[in-house]
Amino acid sequence: MVKKEKSSFIGHIRPRQIKAGALRLRATFCLGGFSFLAFTILTITGVLLMFYYQPGDKAFATLSEIDSALPYGGFIRSLHFWAGQLMVISVFLHMVRVVWTRSYRPISELNWIVGVVLFVSTVILDYSGYLLRGGQESGAAASVGQTLLRTLPGGQALAIVFFGQPSPLNGSTINVFVWHIFILSGIAGFLQMFHFWRVRKNGGVRPL
Ligand code: HEM
């Protein structure tokens, strides 16, 4: 059974056959595929930025150097920023398409729930990326986020888990950096693979 599941996981990458209608642009507007393309660009440019970016007190300075002193640094940074904005828009539109075609219904309920988690992680990734700039506007955005979190039950603890405990050793962006590059990106990457696998297991896109 485990072997069968494993081979079906690998097989979904290039299925032997799909319904002809699934290839029509109007079926999906390729919004899920576009979201994945944006995520791939974000991963590649994010890894490149990590070679130079330093979280904490030096964040703002290293980003200015990436912009001005590194060959193609500004281009890579802009690609990362715009791919992030486009991903938020395309994931949202993909969700609208799923609601419009009522594709959240059985047998796709699980994929709908996975999608909701993907949407939330995409928005938090975009927000945390903004905080990583380490500039004045990031500080203001962090204050807004902390105030909002603290209104939730257990929000004080949540704020410390996400934003970290301010200390001379922990510049404001170090905690958020770990969430951005490792935890949230890892969750989003893993869930996307699971999401695609479920689309295939459910017999492709619906309703067709
Ligand atoms: C990182 C974000 C996401 C990626 C990369 C992604 C990718 C995809 C892809 C490639 C498909 C195949 C059909 C298509 O392209 O439309 C799909 C289907 C689906 N997605 Fe997403 N998705 C994401 C987020 C979401 C969100 C936020 C929801 C809803 C809350 C969602 C719910 C679904 C459902 C229910 C299906 C099956 C649709 C059907 O049967 O027609 N996905 N997704």
XYZ file of N, CA and C and ligand atoms in Angstrom:
667
model
N 0.837 -1.206 0.000
C 0.000 0.000 0.000
C 0.875 1.260 0.000
N 1.891 1.248 0.925
C 2.792 2.403 1.032
C 3.509 2.599 -0.294
N 3.925 1.430 -0.916
C 4.642 1.498 -2.184
C 3.753 2.118 -3.269
N 2.469 1.710 -3.266
C 1.534 2.217 -4.272
C 1.357 3.732 -4.121
N 1.211 4.178 -2.845
C 1.044 5.624 -2.587
C 2.263 6.382 -3.081
N 3.471 5.771 -2.822
C 4.710 6.449 -3.197
C 4.792 6.596 -4.714
N 4.467 5.502 -5.427
C 4.590 5.581 -6.880
C 3.533 6.521 -7.454
N 2.360 6.591 -6.798
C 1.348 7.511 -7.324
C 1.767 8.955 -7.062
N 2.537 9.176 -5.981
C 3.035 10.523 -5.701
C 3.997 10.961 -6.809
N 4.900 10.036 -7.190
C 5.859 10.386 -8.250
C 5.132 10.491 -9.596
N 4.161 9.581 -9.808
C 3.441 9.551 -11.081
C 2.616 10.804 -11.353
N 2.219 11.526 -10.288
C 1.341 12.684 -10.511
C 2.076 13.797 -11.232
N 3.424 13.770 -11.165
C 4.195 14.836 -11.794
C 3.968 14.800 -13.311
N 3.885 13.596 -13.847
C 3.633 13.473 -15.281
C 2.600 12.359 -15.500
N 1.331 12.679 -15.283
C 0.315 11.624 -15.412
C 0.199 11.144 -16.855
N -0.195 9.873 -17.020
C -0.301 9.326 -18.381
C -1.382 10.013 -19.173
N -2.480 10.310 -18.511
C -3.568 10.983 -19.227
C -4.308 11.957 -18.330
N -4.774 13.055 -18.936
C -5.632 13.989 -18.207
C -6.823 14.311 -19.110
N -7.879 14.871 -18.507
C -9.056 15.206 -19.325
C -8.713 16.369 -20.243
N -9.161 16.271 -21.504
C -8.826 17.307 -22.490
C -9.260 18.687 -22.011
N -10.431 18.748 -21.348
C -10.969 20.031 -20.900
C -10.064 20.735 -19.902
N -9.239 19.942 -19.173
C -8.395 20.538 -18.138
C -7.341 21.468 -18.747
N -7.075 21.268 -20.043
C -6.057 22.100 -20.696
C -6.631 23.426 -21.187
N -7.968 23.539 -21.206
C -8.572 24.800 -21.651
C -8.226 25.897 -20.655
N -7.834 27.060 -21.184
C -7.437 28.154 -20.299
C -8.588 28.528 -19.359
N -9.821 28.491 -19.906
C -10.985 28.923 -19.126
C -11.274 28.005 -17.936
N -10.703 26.766 -17.960
C -10.995 25.831 -16.870
C -10.369 26.302 -15.562
N -9.164 26.840 -15.636
C -8.441 27.195 -14.399
C -7.800 28.578 -14.476
N -7.720 29.150 -15.661
C -6.946 30.375 -15.940
C -5.490 30.203 -15.509
N -5.113 28.964 -15.310
C -3.743 28.589 -14.928
C -3.289 29.337 -13.658
N -4.252 29.700 -12.801
C -3.880 30.532 -11.648
C -3.097 29.743 -10.599
N -3.429 28.441 -10.451
C -2.643 27.615 -9.521
C -1.221 27.470 -10.043
N -1.105 27.204 -11.350
C 0.214 27.062 -11.975
C 1.004 28.359 -11.865
N 0.309 29.486 -12.036
C 0.976 30.786 -11.958
C 1.475 31.032 -10.525
N 0.667 30.620 -9.544
C 1.083 30.774 -8.139
C 2.340 29.959 -7.882
N 2.375 28.753 -8.461
C 3.551 27.892 -8.258
C 4.784 28.490 -8.941
N 4.574 29.080 -10.140
C 5.692 29.728 -10.843
C 6.259 30.855 -9.970
N 5.351 31.664 -9.393
C 5.804 32.769 -8.531
C 6.581 32.218 -7.339
N 6.094 31.102 -6.754
C 6.780 30.516 -5.595
C 8.177 30.025 -5.997
N 8.287 29.451 -7.197
C 9.595 28.956 -7.659
C 10.572 30.125 -7.824
N 10.092 31.231 -8.444
C 10.953 32.416 -8.608
C 11.368 32.943 -7.233
N 10.417 32.947 -6.303
C 10.713 33.439 -4.946
C 11.774 32.583 -4.269
N 11.684 31.262 -4.469
C 12.653 30.367 -3.829
C 14.050 30.619 -4.395
N 14.150 30.704 -5.737
C 15.475 30.891 -6.360
C 16.062 32.248 -5.961
N 15.276 33.328 -6.103
C 15.818 34.659 -5.787
C 16.051 34.799 -4.275
N 15.219 34.129 -3.465
C 15.383 34.184 -2.011
C 16.702 33.542 -1.595
N 17.036 32.397 -2.210
C 18.311 31.731 -1.885
C 19.465 32.642 -2.295
N 19.364 33.277 -3.475
C 20.430 34.182 -3.924
C 20.592 35.358 -2.949
N 19.474 35.914 -2.480
C 19.551 37.045 -1.547
C 20.204 36.635 -0.224
N 19.970 35.372 0.155
C 20.506 34.906 1.442
C 22.030 34.850 1.470
N 22.666 34.806 0.302
C 24.133 34.789 0.272
C 24.692 36.099 0.833
N 23.890 37.160 0.789
C 24.417 38.460 1.199
C 23.654 39.107 2.351
N 22.367 38.851 2.409
C 21.518 39.517 3.412
C 21.874 39.068 4.833
N 21.911 40.013 5.766
C 22.116 39.645 7.169
C 20.942 40.178 7.983
N 20.241 39.287 8.694
C 19.128 39.776 9.507
C 19.664 40.552 10.709
N 18.774 41.197 11.442
C 19.204 41.920 12.634
C 19.562 43.358 12.286
N 20.496 43.897 13.065
C 20.806 45.323 12.929
C 21.355 45.709 11.555
N 21.959 44.723 10.858
C 22.583 45.072 9.569
C 21.625 44.905 8.386
N 20.382 44.505 8.656
C 19.454 44.177 7.557
C 19.354 45.295 6.524
N 19.047 46.490 6.988
C 18.819 47.605 6.057
C 20.083 47.903 5.251
N 21.243 47.890 5.955
C 22.510 48.208 5.277
C 22.846 47.154 4.226
N 22.647 45.858 4.557
C 23.000 44.828 3.566
C 22.077 44.919 2.347
N 20.817 45.289 2.567
C 19.907 45.403 1.417
C 20.316 46.578 0.521
N 20.780 47.675 1.141
C 21.236 48.809 0.330
C 22.456 48.391 -0.498
N 23.343 47.587 0.116
C 24.519 47.119 -0.635
C 24.117 46.175 -1.762
N 23.154 45.306 -1.485
C 22.669 44.394 -2.542
C 22.178 45.231 -3.719
N 21.445 46.316 -3.415
C 20.893 47.180 -4.467
C 21.983 47.878 -5.262
N 22.988 48.405 -4.545
C 23.910 49.322 -5.222
C 25.241 48.691 -5.604
N 25.719 47.714 -4.805
C 27.085 47.244 -5.048
C 27.173 45.870 -5.696
N 26.150 45.051 -5.570
C 26.255 43.682 -6.121
C 25.777 43.633 -7.568
N 26.508 42.930 -8.451
C 26.028 42.830 -9.833
C 24.649 42.154 -9.865
N 23.710 42.756 -10.513
C 22.328 42.268 -10.640
C 21.602 42.163 -9.294
N 22.201 42.725 -8.213
C 21.590 42.619 -6.880
C 20.212 43.267 -6.845
N 20.124 44.498 -7.408
C 18.852 45.207 -7.402
C 17.807 44.463 -8.207
N 18.244 43.854 -9.325
C 17.330 43.108 -10.190
C 16.778 41.886 -9.444
N 17.663 41.169 -8.760
C 17.226 39.962 -8.028
C 16.280 40.350 -6.893
N 16.604 41.450 -6.219
C 15.741 41.910 -5.116
C 14.367 42.319 -5.646
N 14.360 43.037 -6.789
C 13.067 43.446 -7.365
C 12.247 42.247 -7.807
N 12.950 41.261 -8.417
C 12.233 40.039 -8.837
C 11.578 39.382 -7.627
N 12.334 39.307 -6.516
C 11.815 38.665 -5.304
C 10.587 39.434 -4.798
N 10.710 40.761 -4.778
C 9.595 41.579 -4.277
C 8.356 41.411 -5.158
N 8.517 41.572 -6.492
C 7.342 41.539 -7.373
C 6.726 40.158 -7.473
N 7.583 39.115 -7.427
C 7.026 37.752 -7.448
C 6.163 37.539 -6.200
N 6.583 38.130 -5.073
C 5.801 38.018 -3.828
C 4.438 38.668 -3.972
N 4.426 39.894 -4.555
C 3.133 40.589 -4.702
C 2.235 39.819 -5.673
N 2.846 39.333 -6.783
C 2.041 38.606 -7.777
C 1.498 37.301 -7.213
N 2.299 36.676 -6.336
C 1.830 35.405 -5.757
C 0.596 35.640 -4.877
N 0.623 36.715 -4.073
C -0.549 36.995 -3.223
C -1.787 37.178 -4.110
N -1.621 37.945 -5.208
C -2.769 38.218 -6.090
C -3.233 36.926 -6.772
N -2.264 36.133 -7.294
C -2.691 34.956 -8.061
C -3.284 33.879 -7.147
N -2.751 33.732 -5.918
C -3.326 32.739 -4.996
C -4.762 33.163 -4.646
N -4.960 34.476 -4.441
C -6.300 34.961 -4.118
C -7.261 34.701 -5.292
N -6.798 35.017 -6.523
C -7.668 34.813 -7.691
C -7.943 33.316 -7.926
N -6.925 32.489 -7.636
C -7.100 31.037 -7.758
C -8.204 30.565 -6.805
N -8.200 31.137 -5.595
C -9.215 30.792 -4.602
C -10.603 31.240 -5.096
N -10.649 32.435 -5.709
C -11.918 32.931 -6.243
C -12.420 31.981 -7.342
N -11.495 31.517 -8.189
C -11.887 30.586 -9.267
C -12.456 29.293 -8.677
N -11.818 28.794 -7.608
C -12.280 27.549 -6.971
C -13.687 27.754 -6.400
N -13.936 28.936 -5.800
C -15.268 29.218 -5.252
C -16.269 29.355 -6.395
N -15.860 30.071 -7.444
C -16.735 30.334 -8.598
C -17.215 29.032 -9.239
N -16.275 28.056 -9.377
C -16.638 26.784 -10.027
C -17.119 25.760 -8.991
N -17.239 26.185 -7.731
C -17.659 25.345 -6.608
C -16.824 24.059 -6.528
N -15.523 24.239 -6.763
C -14.626 23.074 -6.772
C -14.159 22.685 -5.383
N -14.695 23.359 -4.349
C -14.337 23.015 -2.958
C -15.175 21.861 -2.450
N -16.183 21.471 -3.259
C -17.119 20.449 -2.794
C -16.457 19.069 -2.792
N -17.089 18.053 -2.134
C -16.505 16.708 -2.141
C -16.177 16.304 -3.582
N -15.107 15.721 -3.873
C -14.106 15.123 -3.025
C -12.901 16.045 -2.764
N -13.077 17.360 -2.971
C -11.932 18.261 -2.858
C -11.889 19.034 -1.543
N -12.675 18.583 -0.512
C -12.701 19.364 0.747
C -11.318 19.488 1.366
N -10.567 18.343 1.362
C -9.248 18.376 1.998
C -8.340 19.372 1.274
N -8.415 19.360 -0.062
C -7.562 20.280 -0.817
C -7.978 21.736 -0.593
N -9.236 21.964 -0.333
C -9.709 23.312 0.007
C -9.070 23.765 1.322
N -9.072 22.852 2.324
C -8.491 23.206 3.630
C -6.989 23.460 3.480
N -6.313 22.584 2.712
C -4.875 22.789 2.459
C -4.682 24.150 1.785
N -5.591 24.480 0.851
C -5.515 25.757 0.148
C -5.659 26.944 1.096
N -6.553 26.822 2.077
C -6.729 27.926 3.028
C -5.419 28.144 3.794
N -4.784 27.027 4.220
C -3.504 27.156 4.944
C -2.463 27.788 4.007
N -2.490 27.401 2.723
C -1.538 27.985 1.756
C -1.767 29.484 1.598
N -3.037 29.880 1.561
C -3.351 31.306 1.414
C -2.826 32.094 2.617
N -3.113 31.557 3.828
C -2.669 32.253 5.048
C -1.139 32.319 5.063
N -0.453 31.187 4.722
C 1.031 31.235 4.746
C 1.560 32.206 3.703
N 0.895 32.300 2.540
C 1.368 33.230 1.500
C 1.294 34.670 2.009
N 0.175 35.012 2.668
C 0.016 36.385 3.158
C 1.046 36.672 4.258
N 1.244 35.706 5.182
C 2.213 35.951 6.273
C 3.640 36.017 5.704
N 3.914 35.206 4.659
C 5.248 35.276 4.028
C 5.493 36.671 3.446
N 4.470 37.209 2.789
C 4.604 38.539 2.181
C 4.829 39.596 3.277
N 4.048 39.474 4.342
C 4.168 40.427 5.459
C 5.549 40.310 6.111
N 5.994 39.058 6.371
C 7.280 38.901 7.068
C 8.431 39.371 6.184
N 8.289 39.210 4.857
C 9.320 39.703 3.942
C 9.460 41.213 4.058
N 8.337 41.884 4.205
C 8.345 43.345 4.353
C 9.075 43.747 5.637
N 8.878 42.946 6.706
C 9.545 43.244 7.982
C 11.060 43.079 7.856
N 11.488 42.141 6.978
C 12.925 41.848 6.870
C 13.721 43.012 6.306
N 13.056 44.011 5.731
C 13.778 45.181 5.234
C 14.505 45.900 6.367
N 13.913 45.834 7.562
C 14.571 46.438 8.722
C 14.543 47.956 8.721
N 13.774 48.579 7.829
C 13.695 50.047 7.811
C 12.628 50.547 8.763
N 12.413 51.863 8.713
C 11.430 52.466 9.623
C 10.024 51.930 9.376
N 9.703 51.776 8.058
C 8.339 51.333 7.732
C 8.129 49.885 8.181
N 9.214 49.090 8.222
C 9.083 47.707 8.710
C 8.773 47.723 10.200
N 9.429 48.648 10.923
C 9.181 48.763 12.359
C 7.723 49.104 12.621
N 7.183 50.028 11.794
C 5.782 50.421 11.962
C 4.874 49.232 11.672
N 5.188 48.473 10.607
C 4.359 47.305 10.255
C 4.431 46.255 11.353
N 5.620 46.098 11.974
C 5.770 45.116 13.059
C 4.904 45.529 14.257
N 4.870 46.853 14.557
C 4.050 47.301 15.695
C 2.581 46.997 15.443
N 2.123 47.261 14.209
C 0.715 46.983 13.880
C 0.434 45.484 14.069
N 1.335 44.637 13.543
C 1.160 43.179 13.646
C 1.127 42.719 15.092
N 2.034 43.276 15.910
C 2.079 42.873 17.319
C 0.797 43.279 18.048
N 0.343 44.505 17.754
C -0.891 44.974 18.415
C -2.069 44.084 18.022
N -2.137 43.736 16.734
C -3.240 42.871 16.279
C -3.160 41.499 16.943
N -1.943 40.914 16.978
C -1.787 39.574 17.568
C -2.203 39.577 19.033
N -1.849 40.656 19.740
C -2.122 40.707 21.189
C -3.610 40.783 21.494
N -4.424 41.117 20.492
C -5.871 41.137 20.744
C -6.444 39.712 20.781
N -5.653 38.725 20.294
C -6.142 37.344 20.296
C -5.905 36.701 21.657
N -6.687 35.657 22.000
C -6.379 34.930 23.231
C -4.986 34.298 23.081
N -4.139 34.469 24.067
C -2.771 33.938 23.993
C -1.889 34.739 23.058
N -2.379 35.919 22.682
C -1.677 36.731 21.680
C -0.310 37.213 22.126
N -0.157 37.453 23.441
C 1.135 37.916 23.956
C 2.222 36.872 23.648
N 1.883 35.608 23.953
C 2.842 34.521 23.702
C 3.077 34.381 22.198
N 1.998 34.471 21.408
C 2.137 34.341 19.946
C 3.068 35.411 19.389
N 2.923 36.640 19.944
C 3.754 37.747 19.461
C 5.222 37.465 19.744
N 5.513 36.865 20.913
C 6.916 36.563 21.238
C 7.432 35.455 20.321
N 6.575 34.449 20.050
C 6.998 33.344 19.181
C 7.315 33.864 17.774
N 6.511 34.776 17.272
C 6.731 35.234 15.887
C 7.771 36.359 15.805
N 7.622 37.366 16.678
C 8.496 38.549 16.562
C 9.759 38.424 17.407
N 9.759 37.508 18.385
C 10.939 37.350 19.239
C 10.912 38.324 20.397
N 11.782 38.032 21.355
C 11.893 38.880 22.544
C 12.966 39.923 22.246
N 12.616 41.230 22.223
C 13.645 42.213 21.892
C 14.802 42.149 22.901
N 16.027 42.076 22.409
C 17.200 42.061 23.274
C 18.375 42.601 22.460
N 19.477 43.003 23.111
C 20.602 43.543 22.343
C 21.148 42.517 21.348
N 20.989 41.205 21.673
C 21.533 40.174 20.779
C 20.580 39.844 19.638
N 19.292 40.068 19.882
C 18.288 39.691 18.890
C 17.712 40.946 18.241
N 18.371 41.369 17.158
C 17.839 42.496 16.395
C 16.442 42.105 15.955
N 15.576 43.093 15.727
C 14.159 42.790 15.550
C 13.871 41.792 14.431
N 14.764 41.657 13.435
C 14.375 40.821 12.293
C 14.835 39.366 12.388
N 15.630 38.992 13.405
C 16.193 37.633 13.400
C 15.107 36.564 13.526
N 14.177 36.766 14.475
C 13.104 35.788 14.654
C 12.256 35.659 13.394
N 11.888 36.830 12.865
C 11.021 36.850 11.680
C 11.751 36.204 10.494
N 13.069 36.380 10.435
C 13.880 35.790 9.366
C 13.745 34.262 9.361
N 13.829 33.664 10.554
C 13.717 32.197 10.644
C 12.337 31.749 10.165
N 11.292 32.495 10.573
C 9.936 32.143 10.115
C 9.834 32.264 8.599
N 10.422 33.350 8.061
C 10.277 33.632 6.626
C 11.014 32.604 5.763
N 12.310 32.399 6.064
C 13.096 31.580 5.121
C 12.971 30.093 5.385
N 12.583 29.725 6.596
C 12.634 28.309 6.934
C 11.249 27.737 7.224
N 10.590 28.262 8.254
C 9.353 27.608 8.700
C 8.206 27.844 7.708
N 7.896 29.122 7.416
C 6.738 29.395 6.536
C 6.996 28.931 5.107
N 8.220 29.179 4.589
C 8.531 28.738 3.220
C 8.492 27.219 3.141
N 9.011 26.553 4.202
C 9.004 25.082 4.219
C 7.579 24.552 4.223
N 6.730 25.133 5.074
C 5.330 24.679 5.149
C 4.661 24.885 3.780
N 4.858 26.099 3.187
C 4.207 26.401 1.897
C 4.708 25.445 0.807
N 6.021 25.169 0.777
C 6.587 24.272 -0.255
C 6.016 22.868 -0.119
N 6.006 22.361 1.123
C 5.516 21.001 1.352
C 4.027 20.899 1.008
N 3.247 21.894 1.461
C 1.798 21.835 1.220
C 1.454 21.943 -0.265
N 2.284 22.678 -1.023
C 2.015 22.764 -2.471
C 2.168 21.390 -3.130
N 3.233 20.658 -2.734
C 3.429 19.309 -3.303
C 2.226 18.421 -2.965
N 1.788 18.528 -1.693
C 0.648 17.734 -1.247
C -0.615 18.126 -2.034
N -0.774 19.449 -2.236
C -1.924 20.014 -2.952
C -1.995 19.456 -4.387
N -0.856 19.458 -5.082
C -0.828 18.970 -6.476
C -1.158 17.475 -6.507
N -0.596 16.765 -5.539
C -0.828 15.325 -5.477
C -2.318 15.043 -5.291
N -2.976 15.842 -4.407
C -4.407 15.633 -4.186
C -5.223 15.952 -5.436
N -4.799 16.984 -6.203
C -5.527 17.310 -7.442
C -5.525 16.087 -8.349
N -4.362 15.459 -8.474
C -4.261 14.269 -9.326
C -5.071 13.111 -8.753
N -4.924 12.880 -7.444
C -5.646 11.764 -6.814
C -7.149 11.938 -6.968
N -7.602 13.216 -6.971
C -9.042 13.475 -7.087
C -9.504 13.407 -8.543
N -8.607 13.061 -9.447
C -8.988 12.881 -10.855
C -8.875 14.152 -11.672
N -8.041 15.104 -11.224
C -7.829 16.331 -12.005
C -8.740 17.450 -11.558
N -8.687 18.571 -12.308
C -9.467 19.739 -11.892
C -10.955 19.505 -12.109
N -11.774 20.232 -11.324
C -13.226 20.073 -11.383
C -13.884 21.439 -11.469
N -15.101 21.555 -11.922
C -15.899 20.480 -12.508
C -15.603 20.367 -13.999
N -15.284 19.167 -14.433
C -15.048 18.957 -15.874
C -15.797 17.716 -16.323
C 0.548 28.407 -2.990
C -0.700 28.507 -3.356
C -1.393 27.568 -4.298
C -0.908 26.873 -5.373
C 0.519 26.903 -5.926
C -2.015 26.109 -5.922
C -1.936 25.320 -7.053
C -3.005 24.621 -7.597
C -3.002 23.973 -8.892
C -1.819 23.947 -9.864
C -4.213 23.413 -9.061
C -4.709 22.701 -10.317
C -5.754 23.556 -11.044
C -5.504 25.007 -11.179
O -4.401 25.417 -11.615
O -6.422 25.796 -10.848
C -4.994 23.650 -7.860
C -6.282 23.186 -7.601
C -7.024 23.451 -6.457
N -6.726 24.384 -5.485
Fe -4.964 25.364 -5.344
N -3.130 26.330 -5.155
C -2.810 27.222 -4.166
C -3.672 27.756 -3.213
C -5.013 27.393 -3.067
C -5.973 28.076 -2.220
C -5.668 29.335 -1.410
C -7.147 27.364 -2.296
C -8.444 27.609 -1.578
C -8.536 28.005 -0.352
C -6.938 26.256 -3.199
C -7.848 25.279 -3.493
C -7.751 24.412 -4.550
C -8.730 23.402 -4.890
C -10.027 23.078 -4.104
C -8.266 22.796 -6.071
C -8.974 21.716 -6.858
C -9.750 22.528 -7.873
C -10.510 21.718 -8.852
O -10.785 20.555 -8.561
O -10.824 22.337 -9.877
N -5.639 26.328 -3.670
N -4.240 24.427 -6.990
